[in-house]
Each structure stands twice: as structure tokens, then as C-alpha cells.
Short mmCIF file of C-alpha atoms in Angstrom, two decimals:
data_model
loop_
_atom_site.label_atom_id
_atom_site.label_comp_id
_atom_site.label_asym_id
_atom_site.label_seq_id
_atom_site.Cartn_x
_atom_site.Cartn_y
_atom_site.Cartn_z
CA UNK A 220 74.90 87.79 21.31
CA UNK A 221 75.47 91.23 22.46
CA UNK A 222 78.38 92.91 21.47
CA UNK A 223 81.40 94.15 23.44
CA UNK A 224 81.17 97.72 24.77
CA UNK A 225 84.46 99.85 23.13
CA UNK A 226 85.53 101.42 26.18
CA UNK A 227 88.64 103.46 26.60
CA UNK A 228 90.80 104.33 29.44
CA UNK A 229 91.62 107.67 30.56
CA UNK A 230 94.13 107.82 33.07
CA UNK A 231 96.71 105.56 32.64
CA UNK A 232 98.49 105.14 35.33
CA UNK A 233 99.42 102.59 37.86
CA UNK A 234 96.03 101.41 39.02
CA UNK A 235 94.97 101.45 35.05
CA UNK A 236 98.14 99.59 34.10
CA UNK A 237 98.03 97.10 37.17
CA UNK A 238 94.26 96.41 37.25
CA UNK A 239 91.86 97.94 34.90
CA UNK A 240 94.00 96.56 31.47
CA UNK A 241 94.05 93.56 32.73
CA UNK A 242 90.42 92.96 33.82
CA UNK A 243 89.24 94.22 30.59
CA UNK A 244 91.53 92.14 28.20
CA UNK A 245 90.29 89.04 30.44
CA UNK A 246 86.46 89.48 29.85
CA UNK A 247 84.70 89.67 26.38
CA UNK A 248 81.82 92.07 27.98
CA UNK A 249 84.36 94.68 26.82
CA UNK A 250 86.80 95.68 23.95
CA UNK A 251 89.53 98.43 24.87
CA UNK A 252 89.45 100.74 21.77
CA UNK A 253 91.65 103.69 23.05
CA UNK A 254 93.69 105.14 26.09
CA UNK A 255 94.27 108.63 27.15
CA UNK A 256 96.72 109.98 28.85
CA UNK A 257 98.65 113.02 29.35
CA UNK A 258 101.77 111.29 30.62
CA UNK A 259 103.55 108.31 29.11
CA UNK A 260 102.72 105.67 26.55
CA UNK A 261 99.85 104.14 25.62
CA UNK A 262 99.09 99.79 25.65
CA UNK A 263 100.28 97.95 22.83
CA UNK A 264 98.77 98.96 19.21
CA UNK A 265 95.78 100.37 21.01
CA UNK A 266 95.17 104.04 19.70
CA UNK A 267 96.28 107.13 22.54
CA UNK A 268 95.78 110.28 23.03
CA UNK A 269 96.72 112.81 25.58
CA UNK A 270 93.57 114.74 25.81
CA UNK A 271 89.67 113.02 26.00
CA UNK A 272 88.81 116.27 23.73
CA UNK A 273 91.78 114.50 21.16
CA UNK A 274 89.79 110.78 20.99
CA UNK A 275 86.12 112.41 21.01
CA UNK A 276 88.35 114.61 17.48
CA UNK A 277 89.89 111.31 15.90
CA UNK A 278 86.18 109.76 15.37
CA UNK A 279 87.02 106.38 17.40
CA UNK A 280 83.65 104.85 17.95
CA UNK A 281 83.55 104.39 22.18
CA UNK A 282 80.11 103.13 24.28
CA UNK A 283 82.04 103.86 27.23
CA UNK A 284 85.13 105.13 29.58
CA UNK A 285 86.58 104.00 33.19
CA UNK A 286 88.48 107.36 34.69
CA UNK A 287 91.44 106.34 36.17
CA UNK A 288 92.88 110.04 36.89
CA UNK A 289 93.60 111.27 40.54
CA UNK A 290 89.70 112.32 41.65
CA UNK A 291 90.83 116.17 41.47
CA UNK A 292 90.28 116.74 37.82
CA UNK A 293 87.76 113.34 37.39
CA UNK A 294 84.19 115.67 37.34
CA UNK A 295 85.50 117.95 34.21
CA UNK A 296 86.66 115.00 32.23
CA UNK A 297 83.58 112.96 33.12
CA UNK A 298 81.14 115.88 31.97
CA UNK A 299 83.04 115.86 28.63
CA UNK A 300 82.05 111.67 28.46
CA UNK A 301 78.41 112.70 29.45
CA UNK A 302 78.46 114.83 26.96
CA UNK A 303 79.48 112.71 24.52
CA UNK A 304 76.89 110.00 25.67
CA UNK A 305 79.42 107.52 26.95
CA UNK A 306 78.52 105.56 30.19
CA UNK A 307 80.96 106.49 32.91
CA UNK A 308 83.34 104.17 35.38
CA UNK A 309 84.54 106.07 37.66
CA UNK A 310 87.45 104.94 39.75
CA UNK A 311 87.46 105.28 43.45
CA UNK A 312 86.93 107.51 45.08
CA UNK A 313 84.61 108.67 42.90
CA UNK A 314 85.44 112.25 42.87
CA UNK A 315 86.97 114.85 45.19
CA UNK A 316 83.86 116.00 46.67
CA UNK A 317 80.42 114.87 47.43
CA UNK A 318 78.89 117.64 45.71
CA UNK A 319 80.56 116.82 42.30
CA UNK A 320 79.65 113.23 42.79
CA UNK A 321 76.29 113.90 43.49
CA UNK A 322 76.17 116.63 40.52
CA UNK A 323 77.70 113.94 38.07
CA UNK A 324 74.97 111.29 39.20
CA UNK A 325 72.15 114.02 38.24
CA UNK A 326 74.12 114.60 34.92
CA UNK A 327 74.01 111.21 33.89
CA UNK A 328 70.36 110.90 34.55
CA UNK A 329 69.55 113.80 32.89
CA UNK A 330 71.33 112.28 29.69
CA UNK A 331 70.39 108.59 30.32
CA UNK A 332 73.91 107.49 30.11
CA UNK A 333 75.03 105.23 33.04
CA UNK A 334 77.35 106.02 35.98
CA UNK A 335 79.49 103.92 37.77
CA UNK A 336 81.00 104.93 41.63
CA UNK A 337 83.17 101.84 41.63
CA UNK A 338 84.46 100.41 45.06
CA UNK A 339 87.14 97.54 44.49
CA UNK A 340 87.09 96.45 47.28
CA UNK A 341 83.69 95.24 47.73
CA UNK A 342 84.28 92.50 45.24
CA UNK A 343 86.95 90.89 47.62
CA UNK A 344 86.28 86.71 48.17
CA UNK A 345 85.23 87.40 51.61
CA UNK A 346 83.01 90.54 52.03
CA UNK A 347 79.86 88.96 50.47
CA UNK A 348 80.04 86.30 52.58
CA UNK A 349 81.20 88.63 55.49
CA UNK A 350 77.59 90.85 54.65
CA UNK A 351 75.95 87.67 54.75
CA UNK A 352 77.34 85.99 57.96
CA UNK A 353 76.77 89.18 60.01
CA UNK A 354 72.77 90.11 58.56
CA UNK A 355 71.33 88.41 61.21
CA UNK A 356 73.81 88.67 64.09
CA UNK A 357 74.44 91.71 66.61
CA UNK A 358 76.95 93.43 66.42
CA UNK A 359 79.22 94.46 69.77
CA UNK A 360 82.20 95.63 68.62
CA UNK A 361 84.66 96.05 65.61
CA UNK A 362 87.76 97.47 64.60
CA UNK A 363 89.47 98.43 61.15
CA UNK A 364 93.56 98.31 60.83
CA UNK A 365 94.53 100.00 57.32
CA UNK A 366 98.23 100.15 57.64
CA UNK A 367 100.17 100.15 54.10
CA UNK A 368 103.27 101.91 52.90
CA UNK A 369 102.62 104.60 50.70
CA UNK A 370 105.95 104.48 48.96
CA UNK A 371 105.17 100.97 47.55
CA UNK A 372 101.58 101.61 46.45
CA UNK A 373 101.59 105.28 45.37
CA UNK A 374 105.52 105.60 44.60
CA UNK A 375 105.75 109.80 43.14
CA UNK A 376 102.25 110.11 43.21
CA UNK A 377 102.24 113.79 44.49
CA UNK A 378 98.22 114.27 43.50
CA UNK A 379 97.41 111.98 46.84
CA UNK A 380 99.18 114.68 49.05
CA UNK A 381 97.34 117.79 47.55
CA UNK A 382 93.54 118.79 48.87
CA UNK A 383 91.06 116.28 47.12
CA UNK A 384 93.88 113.68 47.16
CA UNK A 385 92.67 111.94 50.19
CA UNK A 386 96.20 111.02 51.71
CA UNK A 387 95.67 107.85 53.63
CA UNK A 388 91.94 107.99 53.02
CA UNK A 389 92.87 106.74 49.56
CA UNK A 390 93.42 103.41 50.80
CA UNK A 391 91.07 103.93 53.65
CA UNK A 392 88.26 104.85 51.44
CA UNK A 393 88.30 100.85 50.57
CA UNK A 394 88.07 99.80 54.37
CA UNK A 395 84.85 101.69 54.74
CA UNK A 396 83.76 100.69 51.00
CA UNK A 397 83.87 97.34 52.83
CA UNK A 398 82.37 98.62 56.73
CA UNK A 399 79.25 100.24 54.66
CA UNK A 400 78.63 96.69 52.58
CA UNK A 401 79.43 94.32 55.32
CA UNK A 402 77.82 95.54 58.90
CA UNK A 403 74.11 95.35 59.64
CA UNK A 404 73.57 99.37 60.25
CA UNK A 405 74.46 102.40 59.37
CA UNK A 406 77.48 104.24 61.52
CA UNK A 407 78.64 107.66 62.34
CA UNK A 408 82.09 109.37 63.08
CA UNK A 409 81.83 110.52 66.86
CA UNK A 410 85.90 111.70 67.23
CA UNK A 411 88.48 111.76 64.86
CA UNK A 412 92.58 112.01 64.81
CA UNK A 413 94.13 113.40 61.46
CA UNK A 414 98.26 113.64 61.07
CA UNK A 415 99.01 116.02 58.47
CA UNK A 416 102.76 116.51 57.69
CA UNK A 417 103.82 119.95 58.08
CA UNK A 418 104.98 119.82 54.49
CA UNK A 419 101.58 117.95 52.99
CA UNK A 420 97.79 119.04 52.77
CA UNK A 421 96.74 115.78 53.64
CA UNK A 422 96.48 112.93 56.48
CA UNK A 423 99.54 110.62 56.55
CA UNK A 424 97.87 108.44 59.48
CA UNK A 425 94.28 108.78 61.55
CA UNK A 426 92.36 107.13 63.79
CA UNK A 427 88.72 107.43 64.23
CA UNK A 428 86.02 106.34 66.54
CA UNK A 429 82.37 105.61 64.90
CA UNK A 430 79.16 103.85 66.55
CA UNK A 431 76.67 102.48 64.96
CA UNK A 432 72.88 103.25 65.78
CA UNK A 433 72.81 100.21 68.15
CA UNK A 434 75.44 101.37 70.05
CA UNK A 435 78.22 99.06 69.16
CA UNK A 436 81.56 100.68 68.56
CA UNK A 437 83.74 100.76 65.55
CA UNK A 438 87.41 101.81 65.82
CA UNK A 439 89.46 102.34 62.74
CA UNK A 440 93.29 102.70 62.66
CA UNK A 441 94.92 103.78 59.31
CA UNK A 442 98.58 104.61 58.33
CA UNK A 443 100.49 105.51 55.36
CA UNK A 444 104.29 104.99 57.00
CA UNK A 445 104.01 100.62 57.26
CA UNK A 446 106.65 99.05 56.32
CA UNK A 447 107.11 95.33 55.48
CA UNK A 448 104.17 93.15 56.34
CA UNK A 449 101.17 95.29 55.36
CA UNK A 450 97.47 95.31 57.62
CA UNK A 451 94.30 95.01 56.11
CA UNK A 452 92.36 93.90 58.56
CA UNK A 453 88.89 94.56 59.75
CA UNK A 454 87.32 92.09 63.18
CA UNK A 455 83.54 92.49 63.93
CA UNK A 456 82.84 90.80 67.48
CA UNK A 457 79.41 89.51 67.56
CA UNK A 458 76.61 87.70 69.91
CA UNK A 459 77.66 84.64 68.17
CA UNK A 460 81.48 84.76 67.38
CA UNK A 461 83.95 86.97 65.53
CA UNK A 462 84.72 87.90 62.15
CA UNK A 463 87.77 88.44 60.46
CA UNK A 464 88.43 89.62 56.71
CA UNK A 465 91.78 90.19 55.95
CA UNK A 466 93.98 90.82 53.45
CA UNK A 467 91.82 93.85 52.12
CA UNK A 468 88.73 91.13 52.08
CA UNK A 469 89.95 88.28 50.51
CA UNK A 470 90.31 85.97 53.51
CA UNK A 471 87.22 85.67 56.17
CA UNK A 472 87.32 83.44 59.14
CA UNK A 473 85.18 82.79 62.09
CA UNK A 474 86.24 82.58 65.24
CA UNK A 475 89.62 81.57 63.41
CA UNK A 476 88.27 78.88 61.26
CA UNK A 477 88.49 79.86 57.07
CA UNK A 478 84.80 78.84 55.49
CA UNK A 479 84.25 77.65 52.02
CA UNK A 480 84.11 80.66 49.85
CA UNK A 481 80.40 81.48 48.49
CA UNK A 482 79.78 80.24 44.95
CA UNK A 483 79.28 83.73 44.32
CA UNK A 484 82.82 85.15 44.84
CA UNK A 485 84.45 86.68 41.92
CA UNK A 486 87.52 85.42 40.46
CA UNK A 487 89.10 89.09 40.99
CA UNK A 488 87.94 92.38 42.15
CA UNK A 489 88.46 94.38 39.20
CA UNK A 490 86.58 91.46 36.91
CA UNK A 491 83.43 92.21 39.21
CA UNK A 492 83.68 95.52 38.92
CA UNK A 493 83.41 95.23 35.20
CA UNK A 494 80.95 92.45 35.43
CA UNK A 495 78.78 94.72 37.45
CA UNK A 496 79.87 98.05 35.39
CA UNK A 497 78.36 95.94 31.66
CA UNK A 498 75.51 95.08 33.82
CA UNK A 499 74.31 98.41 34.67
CA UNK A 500 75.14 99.47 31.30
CA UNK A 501 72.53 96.93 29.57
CA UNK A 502 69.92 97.56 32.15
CA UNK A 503 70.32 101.45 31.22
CA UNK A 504 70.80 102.42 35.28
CA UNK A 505 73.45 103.81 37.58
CA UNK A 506 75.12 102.47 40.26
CA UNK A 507 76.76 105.76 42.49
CA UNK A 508 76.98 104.71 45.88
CA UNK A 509 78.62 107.95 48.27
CA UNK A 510 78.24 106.15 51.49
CA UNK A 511 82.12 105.70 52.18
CA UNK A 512 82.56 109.40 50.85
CA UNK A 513 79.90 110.33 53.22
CA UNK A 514 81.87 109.07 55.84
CA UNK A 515 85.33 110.40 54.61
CA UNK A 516 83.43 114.02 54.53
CA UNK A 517 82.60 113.65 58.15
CA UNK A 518 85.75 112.40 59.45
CA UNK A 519 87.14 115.48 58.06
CA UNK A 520 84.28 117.64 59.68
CA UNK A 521 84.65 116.09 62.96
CA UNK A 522 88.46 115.45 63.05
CA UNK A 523 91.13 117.36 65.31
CA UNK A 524 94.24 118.29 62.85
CA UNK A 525 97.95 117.34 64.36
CA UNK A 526 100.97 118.67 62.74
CA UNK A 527 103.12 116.15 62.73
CA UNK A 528 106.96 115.40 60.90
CA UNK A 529 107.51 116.26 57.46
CA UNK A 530 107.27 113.57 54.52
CA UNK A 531 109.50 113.15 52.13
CA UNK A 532 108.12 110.29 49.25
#
């Protein structure tokens, strides 16, 4: 039997607390060994530290981390891990560039440690089944509705306002996690909306217009300012019937009718991702997808900047 890989946690903050924890106490592929984290306590009688330079000093035996900090100061921290020889989760998105990501990919290869660009989302009931049901369709038409309220899910979170925060792309960062995965080609950003508050560095709300290399049209619609019922929504309009995954991928219907979940769905996003991060880890590769970052990149590159009211979280 092959033992559990002693991972720790640095970053501990609301995604770590709300997701990664969990996932981890609830599989035996791993054993949580220590948490870092400059700000606030640590989980139960697990050993903390503030620093990652602190738990590589106190001799704690680790295989592994998962990076939970906001993506600005991820690359520095992960080069310490890579360093150390400790395979690398890296929460999405995976950094605040593409050039870092990239550069951290060729680090770990260079070391023969293993990287992981994680994208929740993806593991979502519906989106394998989505990928599946649309592989050998054609595709006319589809739109993505990301509409959340920033004050629930990132409540004084003043990192995801700064530059390499991502502002609404934080969240919309898993819609096209799910876009890349799902539809049968590849897609580029034609025109592009960003609204910036004029007391913030990044995008409160955009809207975006991609097509695919077949022609078909993809519309996306995100916003950080939705209150009560929250949209997560994508419908793909095919030559045989349309598609909907909702609720962030967990529901897909057809033409309004809910199919049987595939055998293969996880039993939780963040329980695949660690299924999948242990898996890479015993077959000694990486798994650093930068497709939705790509895209994210481009959208920026492409997009016409409005000024718009001031935010106050």
C-alpha cells in the first residue's frame, strides 16, 4: 500500500479553510502535516507557521504543498517548494502571469518534482459529460453568464482588486476552465468590455465576444455586483439540441431534460482535484494547463477599459 503524501497548506484562507481542508481530511491519498500562514490560526493540533522558509527550518518531513495564497506572490513561494523538492498544487489561477506559470512548469521539470495548475471547476458532475455530449456535435452558438456577488465570496479580500488579482476574472477564470474542457475547438477573444472602478485596478464586470475556428460564436457575460440568486450558467446550441450546465457545472441538461450523471463524476470538485493531484504525483508528471489564462491574457490585450462607479467592499 502506498503511503499518504504529507502535504501542507500554505495559504490559509477562505478557499483553504472551505475546500482544500476538507478534501484532504476526506481522502487517505493524503495526510495534512502543516499549514502556513501569515495571517490567523492554524487547523486543529496541526503544526503552523507563518513563513514556508519557517516549516522547511522546523524539519517537518512534507512530499508536497497546495498554494492557496492570492496568485500575486504564488511563483516566489512555489520556487522555495521546488527547491525543496516538494510537488506543487497550485490553486487557480495558477499564477499572476503566463510567463511565471510557464517559468514554474520549466522549474519543476528541471527538478523532476510535479506541478499542478489546478482548475476546480472542471471536476463539476456535469462538464465531463458536457465534453462528452458535445465531441461529436457542431457547435452554433453558446453563451457564458458568470454573475456572483463579490461581497459573499471574497468578503475583505483586497488582493482580488490589485493588478494580478484578476477582479471578476477570478471567478471567470472557472467559466473558461470549463469552455476550454467542454467545447469541440479551440476559441479566440475577437472584442472585449472591461469595467474598472475608478477606485480599483481591476474589472468589476465584462463582457466578451469569442469565436471559435468554425465560426460559431461564444458570448460571455460576467459580473461581480449580483445579488441574491447567483448565475453560473453556460448554454452551447448545437446541430442536435442544446446544452445547459449550470450551477458552476454541476447540473447538465439537454434540451431541458437532466441525464443520468456519468459513472465517472466525482463526489466533489476539490476530491478530484486531489485524486488527480496524487495521481500525477505517482506517475512522476505535471499537469499545467494555461489555456483559460491564455484566454484571460487576451481578453485583457483586446479589451476596451470603461471607468465606471467606485466600489466600496
Amino acid at each position: 500500500m502506498t503511503a499518504p503524501i504529507r502535504i501542507a497548506i500554505v495559504g490559509l484562507g477562505k478557499i483553504a479553510r472551505d475546500q482544500h481542508v476538507p478534501a484532504i481530511a476526506a481522502t487517505s491519498k493524503f495526510d495534512l502535516v502543516a499549514t502556513v500562514s501569515r495571517h490567523g490560526d492554524g487547523v486543529d493540533d496541526i503544526p503552523h507557521f507563518e513563513d514556508i522558509r519557517d516549516l522547511i527550518a522546523s524539519g517537518i518531513a512534507v512530499d508536497a504543498v497546495a498554494l492557496c495564497t492570492p496568485p500575486q506572490v504564488r511563483r516566489a513561494i512555489a520556487l522555495v517548494a521546488i527547491a525543496q523538492g516538494w510537488h506543487v498544487f497550485l490553486e487557480k489561477p495558477p499564477g499572476a502571469t503566463l510567463a511565471e506559470v510557464v517559468a514554474l512548469r520549466e522549474a519543476a521539470a528541471t527538478a523532476g518534482i510535479s506541478l499542478f495548475a489546478s482548475w476546480h471547476s472542471r471536476y463539476a458532475h456535469g462538464v465531463e459529460p458536457a465534453r462528452q455530449w458535445l465531441s461529436n456535435r457542431i457547435l452554433r452558438r453558446a453563451t457564458i453568464t458568470w454573475r456572483e456577488d463579490v461581497r459573499v465570496w471574497h468578503p475583505g479580500q483586497d488582493w482580488i482588486w490589485e493588478p494580478g488579482g484578476f477582479g471578476v476574472f477570478d471567478p471567470g477564470i472557472n467559466a473558461l476552465s470549463i469552455a476550454t474542457q467542454i467545447l469541440p475547438d479551440p476559441f479566440f477573444v475577437e472584442t472585449a468590455e472591461l469595467d474598472v472602478p475608478n477606485n480599483r485596478a481591476a474589472p468589476i464586470a465584462a463582457r466578451v465576444a469569442f469565436r471559435d475556428t468554425a465560426g460559431a460564436p461564444i458570448a460571455m457575460d460576467l459580473d461581480f455586483r449580483q445579488q441574491g440568486t447567483q448565475t453560473w450558467d453556460i448554454v452551447v446550441e448545437t446541430d442536435s439540441g442544446t446544452l445547459t450546465l449550470s450551477e458552476g457545472g454541476a447540473v447538465m441538461r439537454v434540451d431541458g431534460a437532466a441525464p443520468r450523471a456519468s459513472d465517472a463524476a466525482l463526489p466533489g470538485e476539490y476530491i478530484g482535484l486531489y485524486r488527480r493531484f496524487a495521481a500525477i504525483v505517482h506517475a512522476g508528471v505535471s499537469d499545467v494547463d494555461i489555456s483559460p489564462l491564455r484566454l484571460v491574457g487576451d481578453i485583457y490585450l483586446r479589451g476596451r477599459f470603461n471607468s465606471v462607479d467606485a466600489f466600496i467592499s
